[in-house]
Tab-separated table of C-alpha atoms in Angstrom:
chain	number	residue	atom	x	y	z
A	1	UNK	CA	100.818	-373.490	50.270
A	2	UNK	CA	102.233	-371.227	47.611
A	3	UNK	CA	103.219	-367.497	48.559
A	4	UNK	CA	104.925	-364.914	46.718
A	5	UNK	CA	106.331	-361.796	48.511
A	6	UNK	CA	105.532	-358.690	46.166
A	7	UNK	CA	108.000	-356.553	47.879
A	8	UNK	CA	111.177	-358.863	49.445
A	9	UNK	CA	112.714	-355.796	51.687
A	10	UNK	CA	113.354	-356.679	54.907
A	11	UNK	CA	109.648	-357.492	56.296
A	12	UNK	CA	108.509	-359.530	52.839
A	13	UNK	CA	111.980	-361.183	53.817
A	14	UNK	CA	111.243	-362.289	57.229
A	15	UNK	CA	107.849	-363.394	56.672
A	16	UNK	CA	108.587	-365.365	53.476
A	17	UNK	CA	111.818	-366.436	54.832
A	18	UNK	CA	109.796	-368.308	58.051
A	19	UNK	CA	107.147	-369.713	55.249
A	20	UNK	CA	109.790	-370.933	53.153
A	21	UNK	CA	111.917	-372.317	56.104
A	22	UNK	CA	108.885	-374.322	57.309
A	23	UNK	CA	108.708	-375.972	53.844
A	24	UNK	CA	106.188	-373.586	52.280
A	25	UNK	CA	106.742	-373.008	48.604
A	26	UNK	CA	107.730	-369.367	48.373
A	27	UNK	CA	108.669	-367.071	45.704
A	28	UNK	CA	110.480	-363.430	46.716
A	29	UNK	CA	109.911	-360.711	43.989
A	30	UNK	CA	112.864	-358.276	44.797
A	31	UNK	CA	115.489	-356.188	43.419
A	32	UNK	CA	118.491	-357.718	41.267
A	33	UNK	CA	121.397	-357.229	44.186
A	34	UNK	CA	119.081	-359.386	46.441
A	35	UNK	CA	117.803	-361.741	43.627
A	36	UNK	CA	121.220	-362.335	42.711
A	37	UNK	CA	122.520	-362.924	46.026
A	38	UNK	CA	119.762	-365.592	47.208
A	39	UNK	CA	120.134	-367.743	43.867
A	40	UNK	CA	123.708	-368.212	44.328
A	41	UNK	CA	123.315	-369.091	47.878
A	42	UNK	CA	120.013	-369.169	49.317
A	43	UNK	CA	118.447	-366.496	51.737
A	44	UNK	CA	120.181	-365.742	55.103
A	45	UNK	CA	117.695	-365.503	57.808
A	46	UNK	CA	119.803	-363.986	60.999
A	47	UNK	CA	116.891	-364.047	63.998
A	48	UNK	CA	117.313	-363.598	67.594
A	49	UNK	CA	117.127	-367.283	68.108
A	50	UNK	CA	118.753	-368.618	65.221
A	51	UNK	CA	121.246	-367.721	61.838
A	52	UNK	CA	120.171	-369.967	58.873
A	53	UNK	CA	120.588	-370.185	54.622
A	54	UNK	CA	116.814	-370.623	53.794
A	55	UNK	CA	116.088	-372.329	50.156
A	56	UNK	CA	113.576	-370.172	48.434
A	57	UNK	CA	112.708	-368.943	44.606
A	58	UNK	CA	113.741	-365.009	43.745
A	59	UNK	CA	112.929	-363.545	40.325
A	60	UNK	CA	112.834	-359.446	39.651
A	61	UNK	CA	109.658	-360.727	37.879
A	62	UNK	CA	106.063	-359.737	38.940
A	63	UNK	CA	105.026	-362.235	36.679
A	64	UNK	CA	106.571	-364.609	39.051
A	65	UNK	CA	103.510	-364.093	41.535
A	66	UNK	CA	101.426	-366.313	38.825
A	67	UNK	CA	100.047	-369.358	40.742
A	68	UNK	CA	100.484	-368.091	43.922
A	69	UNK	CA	97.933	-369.440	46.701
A	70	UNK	CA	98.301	-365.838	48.457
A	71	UNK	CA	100.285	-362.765	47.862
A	72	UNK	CA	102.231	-361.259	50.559
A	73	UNK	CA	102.256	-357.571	49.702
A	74	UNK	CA	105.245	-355.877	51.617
A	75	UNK	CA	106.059	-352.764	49.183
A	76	UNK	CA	106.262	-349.063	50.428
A	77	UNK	CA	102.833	-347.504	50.478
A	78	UNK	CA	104.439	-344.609	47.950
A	79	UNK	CA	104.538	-347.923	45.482
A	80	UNK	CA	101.186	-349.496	46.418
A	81	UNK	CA	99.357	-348.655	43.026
A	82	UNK	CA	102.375	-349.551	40.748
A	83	UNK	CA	103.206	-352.743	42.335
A	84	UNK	CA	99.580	-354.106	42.298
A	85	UNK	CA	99.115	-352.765	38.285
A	86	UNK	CA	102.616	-354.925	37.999
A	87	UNK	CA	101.267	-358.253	39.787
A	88	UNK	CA	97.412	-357.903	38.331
A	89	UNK	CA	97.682	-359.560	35.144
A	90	UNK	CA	99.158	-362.542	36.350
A	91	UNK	CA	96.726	-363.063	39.361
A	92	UNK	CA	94.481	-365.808	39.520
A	93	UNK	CA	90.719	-365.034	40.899
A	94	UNK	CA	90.667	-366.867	43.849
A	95	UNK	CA	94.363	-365.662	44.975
A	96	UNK	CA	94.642	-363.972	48.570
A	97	UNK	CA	96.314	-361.171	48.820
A	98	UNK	CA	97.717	-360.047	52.655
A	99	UNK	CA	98.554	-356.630	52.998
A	100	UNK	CA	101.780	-356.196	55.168
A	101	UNK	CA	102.002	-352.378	54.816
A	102	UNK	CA	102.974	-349.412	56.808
A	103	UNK	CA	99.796	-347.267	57.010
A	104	UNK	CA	96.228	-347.377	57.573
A	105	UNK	CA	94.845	-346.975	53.837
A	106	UNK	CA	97.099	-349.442	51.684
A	107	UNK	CA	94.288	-352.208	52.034
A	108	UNK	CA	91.437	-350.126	50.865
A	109	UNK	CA	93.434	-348.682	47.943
A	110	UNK	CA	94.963	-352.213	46.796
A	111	UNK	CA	90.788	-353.106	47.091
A	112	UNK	CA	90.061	-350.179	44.330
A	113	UNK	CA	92.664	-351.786	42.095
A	114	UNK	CA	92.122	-355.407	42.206
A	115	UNK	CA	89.205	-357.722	42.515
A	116	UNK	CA	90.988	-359.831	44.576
A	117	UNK	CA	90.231	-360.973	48.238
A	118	UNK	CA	92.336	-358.574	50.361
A	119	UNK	CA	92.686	-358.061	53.660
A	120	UNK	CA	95.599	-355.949	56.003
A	121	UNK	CA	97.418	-356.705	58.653
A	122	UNK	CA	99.457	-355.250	61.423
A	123	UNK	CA	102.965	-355.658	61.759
A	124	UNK	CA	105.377	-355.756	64.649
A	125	UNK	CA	108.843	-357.177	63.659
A	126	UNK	CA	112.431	-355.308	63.986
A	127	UNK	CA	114.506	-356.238	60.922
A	128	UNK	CA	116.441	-355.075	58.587
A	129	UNK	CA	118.244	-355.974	55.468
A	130	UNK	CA	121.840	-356.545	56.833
A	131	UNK	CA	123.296	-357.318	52.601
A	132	UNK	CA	122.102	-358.675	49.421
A	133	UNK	CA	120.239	-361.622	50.379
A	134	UNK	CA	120.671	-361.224	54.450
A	135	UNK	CA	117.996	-360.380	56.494
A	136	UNK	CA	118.367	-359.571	59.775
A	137	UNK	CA	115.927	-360.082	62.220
A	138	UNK	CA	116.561	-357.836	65.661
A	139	UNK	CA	112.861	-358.664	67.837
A	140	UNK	CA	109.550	-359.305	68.036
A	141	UNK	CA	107.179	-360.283	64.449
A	142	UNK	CA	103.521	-360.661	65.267
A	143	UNK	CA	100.494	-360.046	63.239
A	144	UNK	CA	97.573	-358.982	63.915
A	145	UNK	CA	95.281	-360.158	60.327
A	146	UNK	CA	91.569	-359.105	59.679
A	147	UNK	CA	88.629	-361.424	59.270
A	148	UNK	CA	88.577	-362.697	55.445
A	149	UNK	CA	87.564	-365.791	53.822
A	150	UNK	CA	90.391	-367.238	52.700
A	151	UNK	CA	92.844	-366.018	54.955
A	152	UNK	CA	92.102	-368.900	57.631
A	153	UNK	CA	94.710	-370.802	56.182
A	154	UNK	CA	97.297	-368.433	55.233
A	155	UNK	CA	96.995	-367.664	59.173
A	156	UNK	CA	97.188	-371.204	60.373
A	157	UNK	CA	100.281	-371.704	57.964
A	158	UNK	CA	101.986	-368.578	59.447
A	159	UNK	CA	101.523	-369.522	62.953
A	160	UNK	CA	102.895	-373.009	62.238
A	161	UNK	CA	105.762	-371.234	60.922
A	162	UNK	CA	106.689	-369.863	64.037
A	163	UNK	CA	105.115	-366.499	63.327
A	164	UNK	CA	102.792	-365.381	66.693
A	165	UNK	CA	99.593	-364.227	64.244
A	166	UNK	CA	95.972	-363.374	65.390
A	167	UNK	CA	92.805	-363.069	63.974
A	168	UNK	CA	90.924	-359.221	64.670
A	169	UNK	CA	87.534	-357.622	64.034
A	170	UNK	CA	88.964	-354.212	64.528
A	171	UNK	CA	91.988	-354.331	62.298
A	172	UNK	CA	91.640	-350.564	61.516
A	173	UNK	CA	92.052	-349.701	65.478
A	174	UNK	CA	95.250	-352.027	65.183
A	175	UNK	CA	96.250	-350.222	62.007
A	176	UNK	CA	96.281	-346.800	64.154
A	177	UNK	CA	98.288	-347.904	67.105
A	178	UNK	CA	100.883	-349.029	64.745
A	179	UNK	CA	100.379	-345.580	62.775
A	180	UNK	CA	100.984	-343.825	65.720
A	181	UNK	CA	103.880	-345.909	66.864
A	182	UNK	CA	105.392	-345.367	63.407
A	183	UNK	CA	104.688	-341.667	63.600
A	184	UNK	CA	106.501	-341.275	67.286
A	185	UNK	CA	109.722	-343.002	66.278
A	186	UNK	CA	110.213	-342.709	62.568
A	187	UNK	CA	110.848	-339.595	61.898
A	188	UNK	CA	112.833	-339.003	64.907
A	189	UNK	CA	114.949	-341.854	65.001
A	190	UNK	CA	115.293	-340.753	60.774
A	191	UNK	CA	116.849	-337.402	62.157
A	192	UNK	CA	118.871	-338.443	64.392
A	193	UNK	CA	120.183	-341.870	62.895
A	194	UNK	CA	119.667	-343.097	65.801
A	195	UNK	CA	118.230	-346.355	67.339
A	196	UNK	CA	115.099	-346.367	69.765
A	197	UNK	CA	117.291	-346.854	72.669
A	198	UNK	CA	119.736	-344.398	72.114
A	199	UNK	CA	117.186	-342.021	70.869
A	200	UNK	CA	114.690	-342.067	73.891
A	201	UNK	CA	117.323	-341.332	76.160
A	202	UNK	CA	118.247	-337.841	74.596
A	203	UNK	CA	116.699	-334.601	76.492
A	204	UNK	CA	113.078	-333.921	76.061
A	205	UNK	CA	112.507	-336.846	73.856
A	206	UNK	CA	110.007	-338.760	75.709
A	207	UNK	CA	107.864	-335.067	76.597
A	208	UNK	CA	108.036	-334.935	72.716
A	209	UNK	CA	107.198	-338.279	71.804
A	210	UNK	CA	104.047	-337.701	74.218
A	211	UNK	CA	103.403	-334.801	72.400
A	212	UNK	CA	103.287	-336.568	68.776
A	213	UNK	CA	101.069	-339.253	70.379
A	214	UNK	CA	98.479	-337.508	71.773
A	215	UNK	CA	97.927	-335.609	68.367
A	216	UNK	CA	97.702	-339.137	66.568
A	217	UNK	CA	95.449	-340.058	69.121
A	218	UNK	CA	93.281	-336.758	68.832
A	219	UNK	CA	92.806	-337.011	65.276
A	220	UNK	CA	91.793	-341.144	65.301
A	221	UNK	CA	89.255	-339.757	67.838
A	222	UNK	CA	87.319	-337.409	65.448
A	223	UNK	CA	87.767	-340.279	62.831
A	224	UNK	CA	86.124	-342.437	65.180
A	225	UNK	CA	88.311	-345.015	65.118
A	226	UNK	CA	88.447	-347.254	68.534
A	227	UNK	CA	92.289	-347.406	68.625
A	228	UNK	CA	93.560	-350.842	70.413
A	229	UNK	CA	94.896	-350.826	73.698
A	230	UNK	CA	96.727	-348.432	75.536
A	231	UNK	CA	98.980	-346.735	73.034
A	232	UNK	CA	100.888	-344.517	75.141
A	233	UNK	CA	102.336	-347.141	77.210
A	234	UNK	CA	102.394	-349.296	74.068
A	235	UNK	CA	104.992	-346.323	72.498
A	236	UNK	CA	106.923	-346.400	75.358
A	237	UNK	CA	107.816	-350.195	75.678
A	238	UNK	CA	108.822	-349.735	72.063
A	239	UNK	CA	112.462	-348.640	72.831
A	240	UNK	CA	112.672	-351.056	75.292
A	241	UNK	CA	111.659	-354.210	73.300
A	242	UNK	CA	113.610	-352.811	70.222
A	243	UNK	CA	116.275	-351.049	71.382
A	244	UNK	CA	118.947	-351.745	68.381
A	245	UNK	CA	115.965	-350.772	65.959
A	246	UNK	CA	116.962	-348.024	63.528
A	247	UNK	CA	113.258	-347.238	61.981
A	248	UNK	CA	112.076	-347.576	58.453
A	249	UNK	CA	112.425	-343.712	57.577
A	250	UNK	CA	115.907	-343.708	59.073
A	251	UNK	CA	116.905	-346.886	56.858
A	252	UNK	CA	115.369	-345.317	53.571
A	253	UNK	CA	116.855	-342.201	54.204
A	254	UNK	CA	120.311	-343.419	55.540
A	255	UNK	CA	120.254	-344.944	51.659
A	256	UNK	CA	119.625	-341.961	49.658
A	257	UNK	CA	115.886	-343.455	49.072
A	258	UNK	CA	112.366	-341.706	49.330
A	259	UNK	CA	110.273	-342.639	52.499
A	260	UNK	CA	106.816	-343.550	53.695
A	261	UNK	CA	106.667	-340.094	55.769
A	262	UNK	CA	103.788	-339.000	53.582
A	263	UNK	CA	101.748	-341.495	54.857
A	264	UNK	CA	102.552	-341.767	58.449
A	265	UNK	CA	103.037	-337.961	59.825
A	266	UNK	CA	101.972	-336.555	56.991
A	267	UNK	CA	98.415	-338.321	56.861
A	268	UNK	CA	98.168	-336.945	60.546
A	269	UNK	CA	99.121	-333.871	59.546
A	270	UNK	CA	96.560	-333.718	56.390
A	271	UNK	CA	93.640	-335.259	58.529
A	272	UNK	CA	94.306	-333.175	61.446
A	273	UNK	CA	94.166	-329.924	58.999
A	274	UNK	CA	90.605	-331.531	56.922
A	275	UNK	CA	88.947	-332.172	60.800
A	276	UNK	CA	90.456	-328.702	62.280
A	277	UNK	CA	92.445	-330.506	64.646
A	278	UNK	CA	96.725	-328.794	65.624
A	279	UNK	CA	99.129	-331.255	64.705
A	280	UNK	CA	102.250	-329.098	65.041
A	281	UNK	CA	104.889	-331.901	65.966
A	282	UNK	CA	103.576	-333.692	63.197
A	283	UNK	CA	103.718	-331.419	60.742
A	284	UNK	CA	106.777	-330.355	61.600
A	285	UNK	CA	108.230	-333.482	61.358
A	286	UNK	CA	106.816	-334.074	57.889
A	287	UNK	CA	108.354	-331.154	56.736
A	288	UNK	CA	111.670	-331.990	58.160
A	289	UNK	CA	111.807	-335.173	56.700
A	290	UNK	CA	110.700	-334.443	52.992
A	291	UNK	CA	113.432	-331.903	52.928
A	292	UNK	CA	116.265	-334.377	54.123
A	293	UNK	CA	114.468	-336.643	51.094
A	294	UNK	CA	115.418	-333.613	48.870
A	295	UNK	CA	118.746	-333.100	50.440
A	296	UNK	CA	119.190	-337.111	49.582
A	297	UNK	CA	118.411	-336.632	46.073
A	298	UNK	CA	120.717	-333.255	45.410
A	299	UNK	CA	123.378	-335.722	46.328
């Protein structure tokens, strides 16, 4: 099969990286520093079980998505609408597109925008982009996909890859767990600059991370969504099965860059105010965050 990664940060990397490495043809759409470094010498793939130069295609190209048997779409949510108005004209109809997104509404927006067959998934993977055209891979990397047509394949070809991927008729109750996941350690570890481990060990953290969670959970509730499994224990093993794990947030703003915040606390925060439902921690932590992204951009 053909993919392109719309998006090559450090989850488009991973994922295309494991394609590519099990002799899938795979194009990574990416910034020049990264671009740059994988045509001179191929992408490094640094996992937990193994530290590898991976041949693949890079261009800073949308246009290089163009014949692509499914579309990997890894940007930031903030990005979402721009990427897909940059990759549309060069789609073909019957192209898949796999939504590998922080958030629960990037699927259903990229479905407003193209006529493609879309569908999301859930991701759990620790990495991180270690240098131009390194990725670094730190624990774990299932997905959890949603029923489509075309996306047996794309499934069956990630599995073979070595990627632990599963097919699920409640996607959206997968899509929360992770939101609320993202929304207990994000912001926090972002803060802090910490990592999970370090950070669940400070005073009060855990009482605090219960706190966030149990709002997330409250407003899913009125939403009706059947959130999968048991996500306060599911929080919890977090900092033990990524302990090294610096989140997202804490990565974008560690760089000086805008984050997803809006769109992990801050959707709580904005459907807990529409349904009547107290989000304080969350809110709080929105508001924290979008003024370090301000403080970031003064300097």
């Amino acid at each position: 099969m053909k993919f392109a990664v719309m998006g090559a940060g450090a989850v488009g990397c991973y994922y295309g990286g494991m394609l590519a490495r099990a002799g899938h043809e795979v194009v990574l759409i990416g910034r020049p520093a990264h671009v740059a470094a994988i045509e001179r010498n191929g992408l490094r793939l640094e996992t937990t079980t193994f530290d590898t130069p991976v041949t693949l295609t890079a261009s800073v190209d949308p246009a290089a998505v163009r014949c692509a048997t499914c579309i990997l779409f890894c940007v930031k949510s903030t990005d979402t609408g721009s990427a897909a108005a940059a990759i549309a004209p060069h789609l073909a109809s019957d192209t898949f597109v796999l939504s590998l997104q922080n958030g629960v509404e990037n699927a259903s927006h990229l479905r407003t925008l193209l006529p493609q067959e879309i569908a999301a998934a859930v991701v759990y993977v620790a990495a991180e982009m270690a240098g131009p055209g390194h990725v670094r891979h730190r624990g774990r990397g299932e997905l959890i996909v949603e029923p489509s047509r075309r996306g047996q394949d794309v499934v069956q070809a990630l599995v073979e890859a070595g990627v632990p991927t599963e097919v699920s008729d409640n996607v959206r109750g997968a899509l929360w767990a992770k939101l609320t996941i993202n929304c207990a350690y994000n912001a926090l570890s972002a803060i802090t600059q910490l990592p999970y481990g370090r950070l669940v060990a400070g005073v009060g953290v855990r009482e605090t991370i219960d706190g966030i969670v149990c709002e997330c959970l409250a407003v899913a509730r009125a939403e009706g969504v059947d959130v999968v499994g048991d996500v306060p224990a599911a929080v919890h093993r977090i900092a033990d099965t990524m302990p090294g794990q610096y989140s997202s947030t804490a990565q974008d703003l560690a760089r000086g860059k805008s984050s997803e915040i809006d769109h992990l606390n801050g959707l709580i925060a904005r459907r807990g105010h529409a349904l009547g439902i107290p989000t304080p921690l969350n809110s709080l932590l929105h508001t924290l965050i979008k003024l370090l992204e301000r403080r970031g951009d003064r300097h």
